Short mmCIF file of C-alpha atoms and ligand atoms in Angstrom, two decimals:
data_model
loop_
_atom_site.label_atom_id
_atom_site.label_comp_id
_atom_site.label_asym_id
_atom_site.label_seq_id
_atom_site.Cartn_x
_atom_site.Cartn_y
_atom_site.Cartn_z
CA MET J 1 5.32 -13.89 -7.63
CA PRO J 2 2.55 -16.23 -8.86
CA GLU J 3 1.77 -15.91 -12.55
CA GLN J 4 -1.67 -14.18 -12.33
CA PHE J 5 0.17 -10.98 -11.23
CA SER J 6 0.18 -8.49 -14.01
CA PRO J 7 1.41 -5.28 -12.61
CA VAL J 8 0.64 -2.09 -14.33
CA SER J 9 2.00 1.67 -14.04
CA LEU J 10 0.18 3.97 -11.69
CA ALA J 11 0.10 7.86 -12.01
CA THR J 12 -1.78 10.70 -10.40
CA ARG J 13 -2.17 13.89 -12.27
CA ASP J 14 -2.65 17.31 -10.52
CA VAL J 15 -4.92 15.68 -7.83
CA HIS J 16 -6.76 18.28 -5.62
CA LEU J 17 -9.03 17.21 -2.56
CA SER J 18 -10.49 19.22 0.32
CA LEU J 19 -11.83 17.53 3.31
CA GLY J 20 -14.03 19.49 5.70
CA GLY J 21 -13.06 22.78 3.92
CA ASN J 22 -9.29 21.98 4.27
CA PRO J 23 -7.23 21.70 1.23
CA VAL J 24 -5.59 18.38 1.95
CA LEU J 25 -4.19 17.49 -1.53
CA ARG J 26 -3.20 20.56 -3.36
CA GLY J 27 -2.02 19.40 -6.86
CA VAL J 28 -0.42 15.88 -6.48
CA SER J 29 1.35 14.29 -9.39
CA ILE J 30 3.05 10.91 -8.81
CA GLU J 31 4.43 8.54 -11.45
CA VAL J 32 5.17 4.93 -10.69
CA PRO J 33 6.27 2.92 -13.65
CA ARG J 34 5.31 -0.82 -13.85
CA GLY J 35 7.13 -2.80 -11.43
CA GLU J 36 8.58 0.05 -9.57
CA THR J 37 8.38 0.83 -5.81
CA LEU J 38 7.67 4.52 -4.81
CA CYS J 39 8.23 5.47 -1.15
CA VAL J 40 6.23 8.33 0.29
CA ILE J 41 7.60 10.07 3.35
CA GLY J 42 6.57 13.11 5.09
CA PRO J 43 5.30 14.56 8.41
CA SER J 44 2.05 13.65 9.84
CA GLY J 45 -0.90 15.47 8.35
CA SER J 46 0.79 16.02 4.93
CA GLY J 47 -1.71 14.13 3.02
CA LYS J 48 -0.14 10.79 2.63
CA SER J 49 -2.86 8.57 3.73
CA THR J 50 -5.40 10.84 1.80
CA LEU J 51 -3.43 10.31 -1.49
CA LEU J 52 -3.41 6.56 -1.14
CA ARG J 53 -7.32 6.72 -0.29
CA THR J 54 -7.74 8.77 -3.46
CA VAL J 55 -5.71 6.25 -5.54
CA ASN J 56 -8.03 3.38 -4.81
CA ARG J 57 -11.24 5.69 -4.65
CA LEU J 58 -11.95 5.49 -1.04
CA LEU J 59 -12.16 9.26 -1.59
CA GLU J 60 -12.89 11.10 -4.95
CA PRO J 61 -10.68 13.91 -5.95
CA ASP J 62 -12.13 17.27 -6.52
CA ARG J 63 -9.87 17.77 -9.40
CA GLY J 64 -7.12 15.80 -11.37
CA ASP J 65 -6.98 12.21 -12.37
CA VAL J 66 -5.77 8.65 -11.35
CA LEU J 67 -4.36 6.50 -14.12
CA LEU J 68 -3.61 2.71 -14.13
CA ASP J 69 -1.68 1.92 -17.26
CA GLY J 70 -2.55 5.41 -18.50
CA GLU J 71 -6.35 4.92 -18.18
CA SER J 72 -8.38 6.89 -15.81
CA VAL J 73 -9.77 4.86 -12.81
CA LEU J 74 -12.31 7.48 -11.92
CA THR J 75 -14.95 6.06 -14.12
CA ARG J 76 -14.26 2.50 -13.08
CA ASP J 77 -16.54 0.31 -11.02
CA PRO J 78 -15.05 0.73 -7.43
CA ASN J 79 -15.39 -3.01 -6.89
CA LEU J 80 -13.20 -3.97 -9.91
CA LEU J 81 -10.73 -1.24 -8.60
CA ARG J 82 -10.60 -2.95 -5.07
CA ARG J 83 -9.39 -5.97 -6.80
CA GLN J 84 -6.90 -4.28 -8.99
CA ILE J 85 -5.56 -2.22 -6.31
CA GLY J 86 -4.61 -3.87 -3.07
CA MET J 87 -4.20 -1.82 0.04
CA VAL J 88 -2.56 -2.63 3.47
CA PHE J 89 -3.23 -0.43 6.46
CA GLN J 90 -1.42 0.25 9.68
CA GLN J 91 -4.08 -1.47 11.74
CA PHE J 92 -4.28 -4.71 9.53
CA ASN J 93 -8.15 -4.45 9.22
CA LEU J 94 -8.86 -8.15 9.44
CA PHE J 95 -12.09 -9.40 10.31
CA PRO J 96 -11.65 -10.48 13.82
CA HIS J 97 -14.43 -13.04 14.04
CA LEU J 98 -13.37 -15.06 11.04
CA SER J 99 -10.51 -17.34 10.65
CA VAL J 100 -7.36 -16.57 8.92
CA GLU J 101 -8.53 -18.67 5.93
CA ARG J 102 -11.89 -17.02 5.78
CA ASN J 103 -10.24 -13.59 5.84
CA LEU J 104 -8.87 -14.62 2.56
CA THR J 105 -11.76 -16.61 0.89
CA LEU J 106 -14.40 -14.04 1.64
CA PRO J 107 -12.97 -11.28 -0.57
CA LEU J 108 -11.78 -13.95 -3.19
CA ARG J 109 -15.48 -15.19 -3.37
CA ARG J 110 -17.06 -11.80 -3.26
CA LEU J 111 -14.86 -9.92 -5.53
CA ARG J 112 -13.31 -12.51 -7.74
CA GLY J 113 -16.30 -14.76 -7.81
CA LEU J 114 -14.43 -17.86 -7.10
CA SER J 115 -16.11 -21.06 -5.90
CA ARG J 116 -15.70 -22.03 -2.20
CA GLU J 117 -13.27 -24.89 -3.29
CA ALA J 118 -11.24 -22.59 -5.64
CA ALA J 119 -11.23 -19.72 -2.98
CA VAL J 120 -9.94 -22.14 -0.13
CA GLU J 121 -7.22 -23.46 -2.63
CA ALA J 122 -6.18 -19.89 -3.64
CA ALA J 123 -6.04 -18.68 0.06
CA ARG J 124 -3.95 -21.64 1.11
CA GLN J 125 -1.50 -21.11 -1.63
CA GLN J 126 -1.18 -17.53 -0.66
CA LEU J 127 -0.87 -18.26 3.10
CA ASP J 128 2.05 -20.55 2.11
CA LEU J 129 3.66 -17.77 0.47
CA VAL J 130 3.81 -15.61 3.48
CA GLY J 131 4.60 -18.70 5.90
CA LEU J 132 1.28 -18.88 7.63
CA ARG J 133 -0.47 -21.80 6.18
CA HIS J 134 -0.36 -23.53 9.79
CA LYS J 135 -2.44 -20.49 10.98
CA ALA J 136 -5.33 -21.03 8.64
CA GLY J 137 -7.90 -22.05 11.18
CA ALA J 138 -6.73 -19.58 13.75
CA ARG J 139 -8.63 -16.23 14.50
CA PRO J 140 -6.51 -13.08 13.82
CA GLY J 141 -6.40 -12.22 17.60
CA ARG J 142 -4.29 -15.32 18.26
CA LEU J 143 -1.53 -14.05 15.86
CA SER J 144 1.20 -11.69 16.65
CA GLY J 145 1.03 -8.26 14.90
CA GLY J 146 3.63 -9.08 12.52
CA GLN J 147 1.59 -12.40 11.52
CA GLN J 148 -1.65 -10.42 11.39
CA GLN J 149 0.01 -7.92 8.94
CA ARG J 150 1.38 -10.92 6.73
CA VAL J 151 -2.28 -12.23 6.69
CA ALA J 152 -3.55 -8.82 5.66
CA ILE J 153 -0.85 -8.63 2.80
CA ALA J 154 -1.77 -12.26 1.77
CA ARG J 155 -5.46 -11.41 1.58
CA ALA J 156 -4.63 -8.36 -0.72
CA LEU J 157 -2.42 -10.45 -2.96
CA ALA J 158 -4.79 -13.17 -3.11
CA LEU J 159 -7.06 -10.88 -5.21
CA ALA J 160 -4.04 -10.70 -7.90
CA PRO J 161 -3.75 -6.93 -7.80
CA GLN J 162 -2.00 -4.78 -10.45
CA VAL J 163 -0.83 -2.30 -7.86
CA MET J 164 -0.07 -2.55 -4.17
CA LEU J 165 -0.63 0.33 -1.63
CA PHE J 166 0.92 0.25 1.93
CA ASP J 167 -0.01 2.87 4.36
CA GLU J 168 2.43 2.79 7.34
CA ALA J 169 2.10 -1.06 7.43
CA THR J 170 4.67 -1.52 10.02
CA SER J 171 4.01 1.38 12.41
CA ALA J 172 1.74 -0.55 14.70
CA LEU J 173 4.11 -3.41 15.13
CA ASP J 174 6.56 -4.17 17.99
CA PRO J 175 10.11 -3.39 16.67
CA GLU J 176 10.99 -7.08 16.60
CA LEU J 177 8.19 -7.73 14.21
CA VAL J 178 8.98 -5.00 11.81
CA LYS J 179 11.66 -6.74 10.01
CA GLY J 180 9.61 -9.71 8.70
CA VAL J 181 7.05 -7.51 7.25
CA LEU J 182 9.46 -5.21 5.55
CA GLY J 183 11.19 -8.24 4.18
CA LEU J 184 7.99 -9.60 2.70
CA MET J 185 7.30 -5.97 1.01
CA ALA J 186 10.89 -5.89 -0.19
CA ASP J 187 10.43 -9.16 -1.76
CA LEU J 188 7.28 -8.43 -3.48
CA GLY J 189 8.89 -5.07 -5.09
CA GLU J 190 11.82 -7.42 -6.08
CA GLN J 191 9.46 -9.75 -7.74
CA GLY J 192 8.05 -6.77 -9.89
CA MET J 193 4.95 -5.72 -8.16
CA THR J 194 4.14 -1.96 -8.76
CA MET J 195 3.99 -0.34 -5.19
CA VAL J 196 3.40 2.81 -3.22
CA VAL J 197 4.75 2.67 0.22
CA VAL J 198 4.02 5.28 2.89
CA THR J 199 6.55 4.59 5.53
CA HIS J 200 8.63 5.94 8.23
CA GLU J 201 11.22 3.37 7.74
CA MET J 202 14.00 5.42 6.10
CA ARG J 203 16.31 2.37 5.63
CA PHE J 204 13.69 0.69 3.74
CA ALA J 205 13.01 3.58 1.46
CA ARG J 206 16.81 3.85 0.86
CA GLU J 207 17.19 0.15 0.22
CA ALA J 208 13.88 -0.82 -1.52
CA ALA J 209 12.57 2.27 -3.29
CA ASP J 210 13.26 3.01 -6.95
CA ARG J 211 12.14 6.53 -6.05
CA VAL J 212 11.23 8.41 -2.94
CA ALA J 213 8.87 11.28 -2.62
CA PHE J 214 8.45 13.89 0.21
CA MET J 215 5.00 15.20 0.87
CA ASP J 216 4.47 18.45 2.91
CA ARG J 217 1.23 20.26 3.29
CA GLY J 218 -0.60 18.46 0.47
CA THR J 219 2.02 18.60 -2.27
CA VAL J 220 4.97 16.62 -3.27
CA LEU J 221 7.83 18.95 -2.55
CA GLU J 222 10.65 16.79 -3.81
CA SER J 223 11.29 13.41 -5.34
CA GLY J 224 14.04 11.45 -6.77
CA PRO J 225 16.12 8.29 -6.54
CA PRO J 226 17.01 7.21 -3.01
CA GLU J 227 20.62 8.08 -3.40
CA GLN J 228 20.00 11.62 -4.52
CA PHE J 229 16.93 12.16 -2.26
CA PHE J 230 18.76 11.12 0.95
CA GLU J 231 22.35 12.19 0.16
CA ALA J 232 21.58 15.52 -1.66
CA PRO J 233 18.13 16.87 -0.84
CA GLU J 234 17.39 20.17 -2.39
CA SER J 235 14.56 21.81 -0.44
CA PRO J 236 15.21 23.12 3.16
CA ARG J 237 11.92 21.57 4.31
CA LEU J 238 13.17 18.06 3.32
CA ARG J 239 16.61 18.59 4.70
CA GLN J 240 15.08 19.45 8.06
CA PHE J 241 12.66 16.57 7.93
CA LEU J 242 15.71 14.25 7.33
CA ALA J 243 17.71 15.94 10.04
CA ASP J 244 14.94 15.22 12.54
CA VAL J 245 14.15 11.65 11.62
CA LEU J 246 17.59 10.13 10.84
P1 ADP P 301 -0.99 11.81 6.59
O1 ADP P 301 -1.21 10.52 6.31
O2 ADP P 301 0.21 12.36 5.86
O3 ADP P 301 -0.52 11.93 8.22
P2 ADP P 301 -3.61 12.51 6.20
O4 ADP P 301 -3.82 12.24 4.75
O5 ADP P 301 -4.19 11.48 7.18
O6 ADP P 301 -2.16 12.87 6.45
O7 ADP P 301 -4.43 13.71 6.57
C1 ADP P 301 -4.03 15.03 5.89
C2 ADP P 301 -4.65 16.12 6.41
O8 ADP P 301 -6.20 16.17 6.13
C3 ADP P 301 -4.59 16.28 8.03
O9 ADP P 301 -4.47 17.65 8.39
C4 ADP P 301 -5.95 15.83 8.45
O10 ADP P 301 -6.33 16.72 9.64
C5 ADP P 301 -6.95 16.22 7.45
N1 ADP P 301 -7.98 15.42 7.30
C6 ADP P 301 -8.25 14.03 7.10
N2 ADP P 301 -9.30 13.60 7.08
C7 ADP P 301 -10.15 14.66 7.19
C8 ADP P 301 -11.54 14.78 7.21
N3 ADP P 301 -12.54 13.70 7.00
N4 ADP P 301 -12.05 15.89 7.44
C9 ADP P 301 -11.22 17.15 7.64
N5 ADP P 301 -9.98 16.97 7.50
C10 ADP P 301 -9.35 15.79 7.34
MG1 MG P 302 -1.32 8.59 7.38
#
């Protein structure tokens, strides 16, 4: 991991959030020590995406707090926070009309204020790290889904985030492309990034997570280290969920 990375701890404290009158998060507390990977699993509609969106202030909690290194982010400038917390979505969210390189240089210039030359240099370095330097001039639509997702990850990493959030980053990929993206995420975790990974990939959760959390109906019903979580789940809801997906 390049030296500009300085991962920090992440926590949410009793976060509540209603959307359109529905209580979507009902007191969610998570703790991710610096450099650790938390995998979040759970049924569709349980609030996983909403939790990630609350962490980087795409949504504001009604109650509770979000802390980076022990300090609340709720009063921070959202633009600063976008730099500090990288997010990768299921649908890549690349700018289709811009080259791969410009997809990286644009946020570098806007959010980090780099000069054109410095942004190009940083973008190329980051593309090297995900093995896609040779695609710098291509439009995203010319790349495979797996390559597009690696570009999206490179774009987030180029901003030197302190935390990375992944929301079902491999769910839209053809099966043969999943492994490369999961491998990149696992490497990043091993290099010491602080990460929250929402995923359906149970094998990834088992092998790459320091802790796994199960969300159900807006709460974290159970969490623990992967061995305990998968081998000895306590709640009947989690046991049923694992029986259905494994
Ligand atoms: P997950 O990512 O676990 O599938 P989400 O966080 O996307 O779950 O959604 C959790 C719940 O919040 C769902 O029941 C969804 O219908 C509801 N929800 C999400 N966005 C809105 C919204 N803008 N207005 C009302 N309800 C919403
Ligand atoms: Mg979701």
